[in-house]
Tab-separated table of C-alpha atoms and ligand atoms in Angstrom:
chain	number	residue	atom	x	y	z
W	1	MET	CA	0.000	0.000	0.000
W	2	LYS	CA	2.778	2.379	1.018
W	3	TYR	CA	4.566	1.548	-2.224
W	4	LEU	CA	1.433	2.276	-4.285
W	5	LEU	CA	0.921	5.621	-2.563
W	6	SER	CA	4.455	6.743	-3.263
W	7	ILE	CA	4.048	5.846	-6.987
W	8	VAL	CA	0.847	7.931	-7.208
W	9	LEU	CA	2.539	10.837	-5.469
W	10	THR	CA	5.569	10.697	-7.782
W	11	VAL	CA	3.336	10.631	-10.900
W	12	PHE	CA	1.328	13.591	-9.562
W	13	LEU	CA	4.488	15.598	-8.852
W	14	LEU	CA	5.887	14.842	-12.291
W	15	VAL	CA	2.670	15.908	-14.049
W	16	SER	CA	2.244	19.143	-12.084
W	17	CYS	CA	5.917	19.957	-12.511
W	18	ASN	CA	5.525	19.495	-16.216
W	19	GLU	CA	2.468	21.765	-16.294
W	20	THR	CA	4.293	24.518	-14.405
W	21	GLN	CA	7.214	24.149	-16.770
W	22	GLU	CA	4.877	24.358	-19.779
W	23	LYS	CA	3.231	27.482	-18.330
W	24	SER	CA	6.521	29.179	-17.735
W	25	VAL	CA	7.767	28.226	-21.221
W	26	LYS	CA	4.596	29.743	-22.641
W	27	LYS	CA	5.071	32.902	-20.588
W	28	THR	CA	8.713	33.222	-21.666
W	29	ALA	CA	7.654	32.773	-25.279
W	30	GLU	CA	5.044	35.483	-24.881
W	31	VAL	CA	7.495	37.804	-23.221
W	32	GLU	CA	10.160	37.159	-25.825
W	33	ASN	CA	7.708	37.372	-28.655
W	34	GLN	CA	6.223	40.634	-27.338
W	35	VAL	CA	3.552	40.744	-30.017
W	36	PHE	CA	0.079	41.750	-29.008
W	37	PRO	CA	-2.172	38.668	-29.291
W	38	HIS	CA	-5.033	38.088	-31.695
W	39	LYS	CA	-7.384	37.341	-28.807
W	40	MET	CA	-7.976	40.394	-26.609
W	41	PRO	CA	-6.191	39.843	-23.277
W	42	THR	CA	-8.394	40.365	-20.240
W	43	GLU	CA	-5.511	41.809	-18.261
W	44	LYS	CA	-2.652	44.131	-19.130
W	45	PRO	CA	0.154	41.998	-20.627
W	46	GLU	CA	3.433	42.136	-18.755
W	47	TYR	CA	5.633	42.982	-21.746
W	48	PRO	CA	6.231	46.563	-22.947
W	49	LEU	CA	3.280	48.196	-24.675
W	50	SER	CA	2.808	51.401	-26.627
W	51	SER	CA	1.065	54.201	-24.736
W	52	ALA	CA	-2.155	53.530	-26.636
W	53	ALA	CA	-2.076	49.780	-26.021
W	54	GLU	CA	-1.289	50.436	-22.381
W	55	ARG	CA	-4.251	52.814	-22.047
W	56	MET	CA	-6.666	50.147	-23.298
W	57	PHE	CA	-6.272	48.470	-19.932
W	58	ASN	CA	-6.976	51.627	-17.965
W	59	TYR	CA	-10.601	51.675	-19.179
W	60	PRO	CA	-13.321	49.654	-17.433
W	61	ALA	CA	-12.801	47.022	-20.192
W	62	PRO	CA	-10.263	46.962	-23.041
W	63	ARG	CA	-13.028	46.250	-25.604
W	64	VAL	CA	-15.500	49.110	-25.725
W	65	GLN	CA	-18.449	46.757	-26.240
W	66	ASP	CA	-17.697	45.246	-22.819
W	67	ASN	CA	-17.293	48.635	-21.160
W	68	GLU	CA	-20.150	49.254	-18.715
W	69	LEU	CA	-19.606	52.992	-19.096
W	70	PHE	CA	-19.977	52.990	-22.872
W	71	SER	CA	-23.334	53.322	-24.591
W	72	GLN	CA	-25.099	54.680	-27.616
W	73	PHE	CA	-27.957	57.096	-26.920
W	74	LYS	CA	-31.393	56.720	-28.518
W	75	TYR	CA	-33.962	59.518	-28.477
W	76	THR	CA	-37.752	59.736	-28.266
W	77	ARG	CA	-39.980	62.816	-28.545
W	78	LEU	CA	-42.051	63.221	-25.371
W	79	GLU	CA	-45.805	63.027	-25.723
W	80	GLY	CA	-48.159	65.385	-23.931
W	81	LEU	CA	-46.268	68.701	-23.782
W	82	ASP	CA	-47.555	71.600	-25.864
W	83	TYR	CA	-45.251	74.241	-27.415
W	84	ASN	CA	-47.771	76.635	-28.973
W	85	GLY	CA	-47.020	75.352	-32.460
W	86	GLY	CA	-43.310	75.995	-31.901
W	87	ASP	CA	-43.734	79.787	-32.208
W	88	GLY	CA	-41.034	80.465	-29.585
W	89	THR	CA	-43.365	81.687	-26.821
W	90	ILE	CA	-43.079	78.436	-24.839
W	91	THR	CA	-39.842	76.757	-23.906
W	92	ARG	CA	-39.126	73.764	-21.700
W	93	ARG	CA	-35.513	72.976	-20.903
W	94	ASP	CA	-32.931	71.823	-18.356
W	95	PRO	CA	-35.029	69.026	-16.832
W	96	SER	CA	-34.201	67.476	-13.464
W	97	ARG	CA	-33.547	63.769	-13.213
W	98	PRO	CA	-36.894	61.945	-13.191
W	99	VAL	CA	-37.761	60.343	-9.838
W	100	LEU	CA	-40.293	57.605	-9.156
W	101	ILE	CA	-42.747	58.443	-6.356
W	102	ASP	CA	-45.809	56.300	-5.561
W	103	GLY	CA	-45.747	54.662	-8.989
W	104	LYS	CA	-45.374	57.910	-10.962
W	105	TYR	CA	-42.321	59.573	-12.496
W	106	TYR	CA	-41.865	63.243	-11.692
W	107	MET	CA	-39.609	65.748	-13.408
W	108	TRP	CA	-39.066	69.464	-12.833
W	109	TYR	CA	-37.826	71.849	-15.495
W	110	THR	CA	-37.408	75.447	-16.631
W	111	LYS	CA	-40.505	76.764	-18.393
W	112	ARG	CA	-40.770	80.059	-20.200
W	113	HIS	CA	-44.167	81.228	-21.410
W	114	THR	CA	-43.703	84.753	-22.718
W	115	LYS	CA	-45.481	86.932	-25.274
W	116	VAL	CA	-42.440	86.953	-27.516
W	117	PRO	CA	-39.417	84.682	-28.044
W	118	PRO	CA	-36.045	85.688	-26.535
W	119	ILE	CA	-34.102	88.515	-28.204
W	120	GLY	CA	-30.662	87.141	-27.319
W	121	TRP	CA	-28.053	87.667	-24.569
W	122	ASN	CA	-26.275	90.361	-26.587
W	123	ARG	CA	-29.440	92.519	-26.450
W	124	ALA	CA	-29.992	91.965	-22.717
W	125	ASN	CA	-30.244	95.740	-22.134
W	126	GLU	CA	-33.411	95.778	-24.293
W	127	ALA	CA	-35.081	93.056	-22.189
W	128	THR	CA	-38.214	94.159	-20.283
W	129	ASP	CA	-40.676	92.516	-17.897
W	130	GLU	CA	-42.239	90.951	-20.963
W	131	ILE	CA	-39.315	90.555	-23.333
W	132	PRO	CA	-36.862	87.807	-22.379
W	133	SER	CA	-33.157	88.139	-23.168
W	134	THR	CA	-32.196	84.443	-23.280
W	135	ASP	CA	-34.317	81.313	-23.546
W	136	TRP	CA	-34.004	80.883	-19.743
W	137	ASP	CA	-34.902	84.464	-18.857
W	138	LEU	CA	-38.372	85.204	-17.333
W	139	CYS	CA	-38.841	81.536	-16.407
W	140	ASP	CA	-40.481	79.572	-13.606
W	141	ILE	CA	-39.965	75.999	-12.467
W	142	TRP	CA	-42.738	73.675	-13.564
W	143	TYR	CA	-43.265	69.960	-13.171
W	144	ALA	CA	-44.823	67.050	-15.033
W	145	THR	CA	-45.625	63.450	-14.180
W	146	SER	CA	-45.707	60.257	-16.207
W	147	GLU	CA	-46.765	56.645	-15.888
W	148	ASP	CA	-44.200	55.287	-18.337
W	149	GLY	CA	-41.559	57.975	-18.910
W	150	PHE	CA	-42.779	58.571	-22.486
W	151	LYS	CA	-46.142	60.306	-22.064
W	152	TRP	CA	-46.037	63.264	-19.679
W	153	GLU	CA	-48.720	65.421	-18.122
W	154	GLU	CA	-47.792	68.918	-17.052
W	155	GLN	CA	-49.047	69.550	-13.511
W	156	GLY	CA	-48.320	73.246	-13.028
W	157	ILE	CA	-45.823	75.589	-11.397
W	158	ALA	CA	-43.620	74.228	-8.627
W	159	VAL	CA	-41.468	77.288	-7.845
W	160	PRO	CA	-42.510	80.648	-9.287
W	161	ARG	CA	-40.328	83.729	-9.626
W	162	PRO	CA	-40.678	85.716	-6.405
W	163	LYS	CA	-41.507	89.429	-6.403
W	164	LYS	CA	-38.680	91.925	-7.003
W	165	PRO	CA	-36.188	92.344	-5.273
W	166	ALA	CA	-36.200	88.779	-3.779
W	167	LEU	CA	-33.533	86.442	-5.115
W	168	GLY	CA	-34.687	84.934	-8.401
W	169	TRP	CA	-37.205	87.711	-9.185
W	170	ARG	CA	-36.030	87.830	-12.798
W	171	SER	CA	-35.937	84.088	-13.459
W	172	VAL	CA	-35.712	80.728	-11.716
W	173	ALA	CA	-34.273	77.990	-13.890
W	174	THR	CA	-32.422	74.705	-14.290
W	175	PRO	CA	-33.746	72.750	-11.298
W	176	ASP	CA	-32.693	69.417	-9.902
W	177	ILE	CA	-34.214	67.351	-7.154
W	178	LEU	CA	-32.891	65.869	-3.918
W	179	ILE	CA	-34.899	63.526	-1.724
W	180	TRP	CA	-33.423	63.574	1.771
W	181	LYS	CA	-35.010	62.035	4.870
W	182	GLY	CA	-38.428	61.895	3.192
W	183	LYS	CA	-38.423	65.597	2.212
W	184	TYR	CA	-38.067	67.111	-1.250
W	185	HIS	CA	-35.554	69.781	-2.186
W	186	LEU	CA	-35.282	71.581	-5.501
W	187	TYR	CA	-31.984	73.295	-6.259
W	188	PHE	CA	-32.056	75.831	-9.089
W	189	GLN	CA	-30.505	78.966	-10.560
W	190	ALA	CA	-31.907	82.262	-9.265
W	191	PHE	CA	-31.412	85.310	-11.511
W	192	ASN	CA	-31.726	88.924	-10.406
W	193	GLU	CA	-31.030	90.377	-13.851
W	194	PRO	CA	-31.736	89.391	-17.444
W	195	SER	CA	-29.173	86.794	-18.422
W	196	GLY	CA	-26.590	88.439	-20.660
W	197	THR	CA	-26.464	91.717	-18.689
W	198	ARG	CA	-23.052	90.997	-17.174
W	199	GLY	CA	-22.779	87.418	-18.361
W	200	ASP	CA	-24.964	84.629	-17.055
W	201	TRP	CA	-24.728	85.643	-13.421
W	202	CYS	CA	-26.742	83.658	-10.885
W	203	PRO	CA	-26.179	81.564	-7.767
W	204	ILE	CA	-27.846	78.276	-6.833
W	205	SER	CA	-30.817	78.615	-4.499
W	206	MET	CA	-33.232	76.039	-3.050
W	207	ALA	CA	-36.898	75.354	-2.278
W	208	TYR	CA	-38.246	72.533	-0.122
W	209	ALA	CA	-41.541	70.682	0.308
W	210	ASP	CA	-43.086	67.723	2.132
W	211	SER	CA	-44.599	66.369	-1.079
W	212	PRO	CA	-43.383	66.307	-4.692
W	213	ASN	CA	-46.588	68.184	-5.515
W	214	GLY	CA	-45.574	71.061	-3.223
W	215	PRO	CA	-46.252	73.563	-1.855
W	216	TRP	CA	-42.614	74.629	-2.135
W	217	THR	CA	-40.949	77.106	0.179
W	218	HIS	CA	-38.155	79.084	-1.436
W	219	VAL	CA	-35.308	79.782	1.010
W	220	GLY	CA	-34.702	83.082	-0.805
W	221	LYS	CA	-30.920	83.013	-0.591
W	222	SER	CA	-27.938	81.477	-2.288
W	223	VAL	CA	-27.026	78.003	-0.997
W	224	VAL	CA	-23.980	77.429	-3.199
W	225	PRO	CA	-22.359	80.862	-3.287
W	226	PHE	CA	-19.985	82.200	-5.915
W	227	GLY	CA	-16.258	81.765	-5.441
W	228	LYS	CA	-14.219	84.779	-4.328
W	229	LYS	CA	-13.183	87.310	-6.982
W	230	GLY	CA	-10.442	85.776	-9.094
W	231	GLU	CA	-11.647	82.209	-8.483
W	232	TRP	CA	-12.978	80.158	-11.394
W	233	ASP	CA	-16.607	80.239	-10.166
W	234	GLN	CA	-16.589	83.929	-9.166
W	235	ASP	CA	-19.683	84.871	-11.249
W	236	GLN	CA	-21.948	81.864	-11.180
W	237	THR	CA	-22.868	78.523	-9.692
W	238	GLN	CA	-25.198	76.691	-12.058
W	239	ASP	CA	-26.736	73.348	-13.043
W	240	PRO	CA	-26.974	71.894	-9.498
W	241	HIS	CA	-27.009	68.083	-9.503
W	242	PRO	CA	-27.246	66.495	-6.023
W	243	ILE	CA	-26.512	62.861	-5.124
W	244	VAL	CA	-26.405	61.202	-1.721
W	245	TYR	CA	-22.950	59.672	-1.418
W	246	LYS	CA	-20.912	58.575	1.605
W	247	GLY	CA	-23.790	59.723	3.819
W	248	LYS	CA	-23.565	63.324	2.561
W	249	ILE	CA	-25.039	65.498	-0.153
W	250	TYR	CA	-22.630	65.665	-3.068
W	251	LEU	CA	-23.839	68.542	-5.212
W	252	TYR	CA	-22.106	68.872	-8.566
W	253	TYR	CA	-22.422	72.221	-10.320
W	254	LYS	CA	-21.154	74.048	-13.344
W	255	ALA	CA	-19.488	77.394	-13.852
W	256	ALA	CA	-18.573	78.942	-17.172
W	257	TYR	CA	-15.549	81.060	-16.461
W	258	ASN	CA	-13.254	83.478	-18.227
W	259	LYS	CA	-16.413	84.609	-19.932
W	260	TRP	CA	-18.792	87.406	-20.901
W	261	PRO	CA	-19.410	90.051	-21.857
W	262	ASP	CA	-15.949	91.282	-22.875
W	263	LYS	CA	-14.197	87.925	-22.947
W	264	ARG	CA	-16.698	85.568	-24.536
W	265	ASP	CA	-14.058	84.163	-26.887
W	266	LYS	CA	-11.977	82.958	-23.934
W	267	TYR	CA	-14.874	80.988	-22.510
W	268	ALA	CA	-14.244	77.723	-20.641
W	269	VAL	CA	-16.509	75.464	-18.629
W	270	ALA	CA	-15.824	73.197	-15.671
W	271	HIS	CA	-17.737	71.412	-12.944
W	272	GLY	CA	-17.287	71.772	-9.217
W	273	LEU	CA	-18.356	69.717	-6.243
W	274	ALA	CA	-19.904	71.139	-3.072
W	275	ILE	CA	-20.597	68.825	-0.121
W	276	ALA	CA	-23.093	69.291	2.717
W	277	GLU	CA	-24.510	67.296	5.596
W	278	ASP	CA	-27.829	69.040	5.377
W	279	PRO	CA	-29.872	70.174	2.331
W	280	PHE	CA	-29.849	73.744	3.674
W	281	GLY	CA	-26.062	73.713	3.755
W	282	PRO	CA	-23.491	74.881	4.425
W	283	PHE	CA	-22.101	73.486	1.163
W	284	GLU	CA	-18.322	73.199	1.360
W	285	LYS	CA	-16.565	73.429	-1.958
W	286	HIS	CA	-14.171	70.563	-2.636
W	287	PRO	CA	-10.563	71.749	-2.259
W	288	LEU	CA	-9.662	70.210	-5.629
W	289	ASN	CA	-12.382	72.044	-7.582
W	290	PRO	CA	-12.983	72.042	-10.469
W	291	VAL	CA	-13.411	68.268	-10.497
W	292	LEU	CA	-14.347	67.947	-14.180
W	293	ASN	CA	-12.416	69.977	-16.758
W	294	SER	CA	-14.979	69.522	-19.543
W	295	GLY	CA	-18.687	69.231	-20.194
W	296	HIS	CA	-21.506	71.697	-19.985
W	297	GLU	CA	-24.637	70.847	-17.998
W	298	THR	CA	-24.145	68.350	-15.157
W	299	THR	CA	-25.077	64.648	-15.376
W	300	TYR	CA	-23.812	62.426	-12.553
W	301	PHE	CA	-24.867	59.107	-11.009
W	302	PRO	CA	-23.572	56.610	-8.451
W	303	PHE	CA	-21.654	53.843	-10.196
W	304	LYS	CA	-19.999	50.913	-8.437
W	305	GLU	CA	-18.223	52.408	-5.415
W	306	GLY	CA	-17.809	55.813	-7.068
W	307	ILE	CA	-19.581	58.378	-9.231
W	308	ALA	CA	-19.907	58.434	-13.033
W	309	ALA	CA	-20.268	61.621	-15.069
W	310	LEU	CA	-21.174	62.523	-18.610
W	311	ALA	CA	-19.132	65.357	-20.116
W	312	ILE	CA	-20.704	66.947	-23.185
W	313	LYS	CA	-19.950	69.811	-25.563
W	314	ASP	CA	-17.192	71.900	-23.906
W	315	GLY	CA	-13.533	71.144	-23.178
W	316	ASN	CA	-10.789	68.778	-24.267
W	317	GLU	CA	-12.659	65.857	-22.769
W	318	ALA	CA	-16.079	66.640	-24.227
W	319	GLN	CA	-18.117	63.614	-25.302
W	320	THR	CA	-16.764	61.292	-22.655
W	321	MET	CA	-18.062	59.248	-19.779
W	322	GLN	CA	-15.901	59.691	-16.734
W	323	TYR	CA	-15.557	57.860	-13.463
W	324	ALA	CA	-14.238	58.845	-10.033
W	325	LYS	CA	-13.834	56.114	-7.453
W	326	ASP	CA	-13.961	58.790	-4.743
W	327	GLY	CA	-16.496	61.099	-6.413
W	328	ALA	CA	-13.841	63.775	-6.980
W	329	ASN	CA	-10.945	62.523	-9.105
W	330	PHE	CA	-12.451	61.777	-12.497
W	331	GLU	CA	-10.793	59.777	-15.281
W	332	ILE	CA	-12.068	59.151	-18.791
W	333	ALA	CA	-13.926	55.826	-18.929
W	334	ALA	CA	-15.263	55.949	-22.499
W	335	THR	CA	-15.747	58.220	-25.468
W	336	VAL	CA	-19.383	58.624	-26.441
W	337	GLU	CA	-21.282	60.221	-29.316
W	338	LEU	CA	-24.626	61.930	-29.939
W	339	THR	CA	-24.787	62.635	-26.217
W	340	PRO	CA	-27.890	63.986	-24.482
W	341	THR	CA	-27.711	67.686	-23.644
W	342	ALA	CA	-28.554	68.806	-20.081
W	343	ALA	CA	-29.341	65.190	-19.244
W	344	GLY	CA	-31.023	64.144	-16.028
W	345	ALA	CA	-31.011	60.367	-15.715
W	346	TYR	CA	-33.559	58.247	-13.915
W	347	THR	CA	-31.280	57.024	-11.124
W	348	PRO	CA	-33.098	54.768	-8.636
W	349	ASP	CA	-30.120	54.837	-6.271
W	350	ALA	CA	-29.343	58.572	-6.464
W	351	PHE	CA	-30.562	59.201	-2.912
W	352	THR	CA	-30.232	55.794	-1.227
W	353	ASN	CA	-26.637	56.363	-0.102
W	354	THR	CA	-25.701	53.232	-2.016
W	355	SER	CA	-22.163	51.940	-1.718
W	356	PHE	CA	-22.462	50.228	-5.107
W	357	GLY	CA	-24.289	52.234	-7.777
W	358	LYS	CA	-26.002	50.291	-10.533
W	359	GLY	CA	-26.027	52.903	-13.293
W	360	ILE	CA	-28.723	54.222	-15.591
W	361	THR	CA	-30.836	53.195	-18.597
W	362	TRP	CA	-32.839	56.339	-19.464
W	363	GLY	CA	-33.472	59.936	-18.659
W	364	VAL	CA	-34.568	63.279	-20.026
W	365	CYS	CA	-32.587	65.969	-21.829
W	366	HIS	CA	-33.234	69.030	-23.973
W	367	PHE	CA	-32.760	70.281	-27.509
W	368	ILE	CA	-32.137	74.018	-27.609
W	369	ASN	CA	-32.517	74.295	-31.370
W	370	ALA	CA	-36.032	72.946	-31.673
W	371	ALA	CA	-37.252	76.000	-33.603
W	372	GLN	CA	-37.799	76.004	-37.360
W	373	SER	CA	-36.352	79.519	-37.608
W	374	LYS	CA	-34.229	81.810	-35.438
W	375	ASP	CA	-37.123	84.149	-34.605
W	376	LYS	CA	-38.980	81.274	-32.909
W	377	LYS	CA	-36.219	80.223	-30.575
W	378	HIS	CA	-37.256	77.701	-27.940
W	379	SER	CA	-36.166	74.385	-26.434
W	380	ILE	CA	-37.943	71.074	-25.998
W	381	ILE	CA	-37.477	68.259	-23.491
W	382	ALA	CA	-36.928	64.759	-24.886
W	383	ARG	CA	-36.245	61.270	-23.584
W	384	PHE	CA	-32.983	59.381	-24.075
W	385	ASP	CA	-32.311	55.688	-23.551
W	386	CYS	CA	-28.928	54.057	-23.036
W	387	ASP	CA	-27.189	51.135	-21.377
W	388	LEU	CA	-24.910	52.555	-18.712
W	389	SER	CA	-26.204	50.024	-16.234
W	390	LEU	CA	-24.643	47.048	-14.507
W	391	ASP	CA	-28.027	45.288	-14.389
W	392	VAL	CA	-28.890	45.533	-18.080
W	393	HIS	CA	-27.150	44.313	-21.189
W	394	GLU	CA	-28.468	45.630	-24.497
W	395	PRO	CA	-25.956	44.655	-27.217
W	396	TRP	CA	-27.582	47.093	-29.687
W	397	LEU	CA	-26.798	49.983	-27.346
W	398	LYS	CA	-23.202	48.767	-27.087
W	399	SER	CA	-22.641	48.707	-30.846
W	400	THR	CA	-19.912	50.995	-32.104
W	401	GLY	CA	-21.420	52.419	-35.286
W	402	VAL	CA	-24.163	54.996	-35.613
W	403	TRP	CA	-24.665	56.118	-39.192
W	404	HIS	CA	-26.088	59.509	-40.022
W	405	ARG	CA	-27.468	60.319	-43.470
W	406	PRO	CA	-25.306	62.582	-45.656
W	407	GLU	CA	-27.847	65.420	-45.124
W	408	VAL	CA	-26.902	65.519	-41.444
W	409	TYR	CA	-23.290	66.220	-42.430
W	410	PHE	CA	-24.130	68.600	-45.276
W	411	LYS	CA	-26.293	70.590	-42.867
W	412	GLN	CA	-22.968	71.418	-41.172
W	413	GLY	CA	-22.019	73.388	-44.298
W	414	LEU	CA	-19.078	75.724	-44.835
W	415	GLY	CA	-21.241	78.846	-45.157
W	416	ASN	CA	-19.232	82.013	-45.811
W	417	LEU	CA	-15.967	80.160	-45.373
W	418	ARG	CA	-16.520	78.425	-48.717
W	419	LYS	CA	-15.394	81.495	-50.703
W	420	LYS	CA	-12.124	81.678	-48.750
W	421	ARG	CA	-11.482	77.961	-49.229
W	422	GLU	CA	-12.255	78.205	-52.961
W	423	ALA	CA	-9.725	81.036	-53.294
W	424	ILE	CA	-7.084	78.944	-51.510
W	425	GLY	CA	-7.958	76.060	-53.842
W	426	LYS	CA	-7.447	78.292	-56.916
W	427	ASN	CA	-4.093	79.582	-55.699
W	428	LYS	CA	-2.876	76.006	-55.137
W	429	LYS	CA	0.421	77.034	-53.540
L	1	AAL	C1	-28.229	75.796	-19.508
L	1	AAL	C2	-27.441	75.674	-18.229
L	1	AAL	C3	-27.743	76.875	-17.379
L	1	AAL	C4	-27.414	78.134	-18.109
L	1	AAL	C5	-28.476	78.117	-19.156
L	1	AAL	C6	-29.678	77.790	-18.332
L	1	AAL	O1	-28.365	74.729	-20.288
L	1	AAL	O2	-26.095	75.487	-18.471
L	1	AAL	O3	-29.168	76.962	-17.270
L	1	AAL	O4	-27.572	79.249	-17.275
L	1	AAL	O5	-28.154	77.071	-20.103
C-alpha cells in the first residue's frame, strides 16, 4: 500500500511539474515574442506596450463593447407637452432627473411662457418685464408626471419667480431634485437680472416641500455661493445636480468662467463639487475644484463604489463618460457620441446612499434648437435611452457604429468660409 501511494505521489508531482514548466515556457515565449495577441487579453500583458495599447487596460474594459460605461444614446420625442405650435413663446428645458414616487415619475424643469421669443443675450439691455433676453430668462420651475416615462402630463408651477427684489425675481431655472429624509428639495438657478447683462450671473438657491406636488418654500438666498473674486466660479454657480454619497449630499455644479461680456471668446466650462450634511447647507466646496475639466450641464450618477459623469460639448474631454472612485478625481472611462444635452437620468439609487451604484438606462434631456427659424427660438425636453447600467445588457446599445445620413453632415455646411477655401484652392500654392 505504502509503495502504491508513493508511486501515485511521484506521478502527480511529475505531471504538475511538467504543467508549471509548460506554463513558464509559454510565458517566456510570450514575453520574448512581445507581439500583441489576436485574442484580446483580459488583463494588461506584462511585456512593454505602446502608450495607446497600455491605455486600453486603464478603461473599465479593453473592448468598448464590454465597457459598462460605454453606450449609444437613442432619443424619443415626449408626448403630452404643448409648445404653442413651436412659435417660440413656450420653452421647456434643463429638466431634473426623473424620480419615481408612488408609482409615478416626476420631473421638474425650466418653463418660459412669454409673449415673444427671446431677443438674445447680446441685447440683454433691451429686455423688459415681458421681453426675455435668453431662452431661460423670465422663467419659472414647472413639473410634469408620467406613468411610463414617455407620455407626460404637465401639472403646473412648482417654484414661481418671487416678487422683485427677492432672489430669483427675474428668473428661476435649471432645477434638480434631492430627496433627503423623506423631504423634497429643488436646487435651481436664481437670476436677479436678465441673463446676458453681465454674463450669465446667478447663484444656486433652493426650495423645499413635504410632497413632490408642493407647496414649495423658497429659502430666498444662495445656498452654493460664488467663489471669491479671481476664483474660477466667481460669477456663477449653475446646473446643481445632487446625489447622496458617503452619507452626505454631493452637489455637482457648473461654472462657465473666463467669460462674458468682454471675454466671450476665452470661454471655458468646468464642474465643481460642493458637499453638505444638510440640504440647507453649508455646502463646502471641494478643495480640488474644479473636479471635471470639460462638459456643460451636469449629469452624474452613483456607479460601483464611485460616481460616473457625462461630459458633453465643452472642453478637451467633451463627449466622454468619466468615473471617479472617490467622487472627486475623475478619469475618462469611455468616449461617447450623440450625447444627451442637459441630461437628467432616472437614477433609482441617487438618494439611497448606495455603496455600489447600478447605473442608468434612461433619462430626459433638452434640444435648444427645436425651432424652425431663429425668430422662434425655444427648447424642448426629450427622452434618451442608453445602457450605462450594470443590471442591463443591451448589445444594440453597445454597438460601435451609428450612421447619419449625408444630409446631417451637409447641414454642417461651410457657409461664408466656402469662398475663402475656394480662393485657396485656386491659388494652389
Ligand atoms: C443651460 C445651463 C444653465 C445656463 C443656461 C440655463 O443649459 O447650463 O441653465 O444658465 O443654459
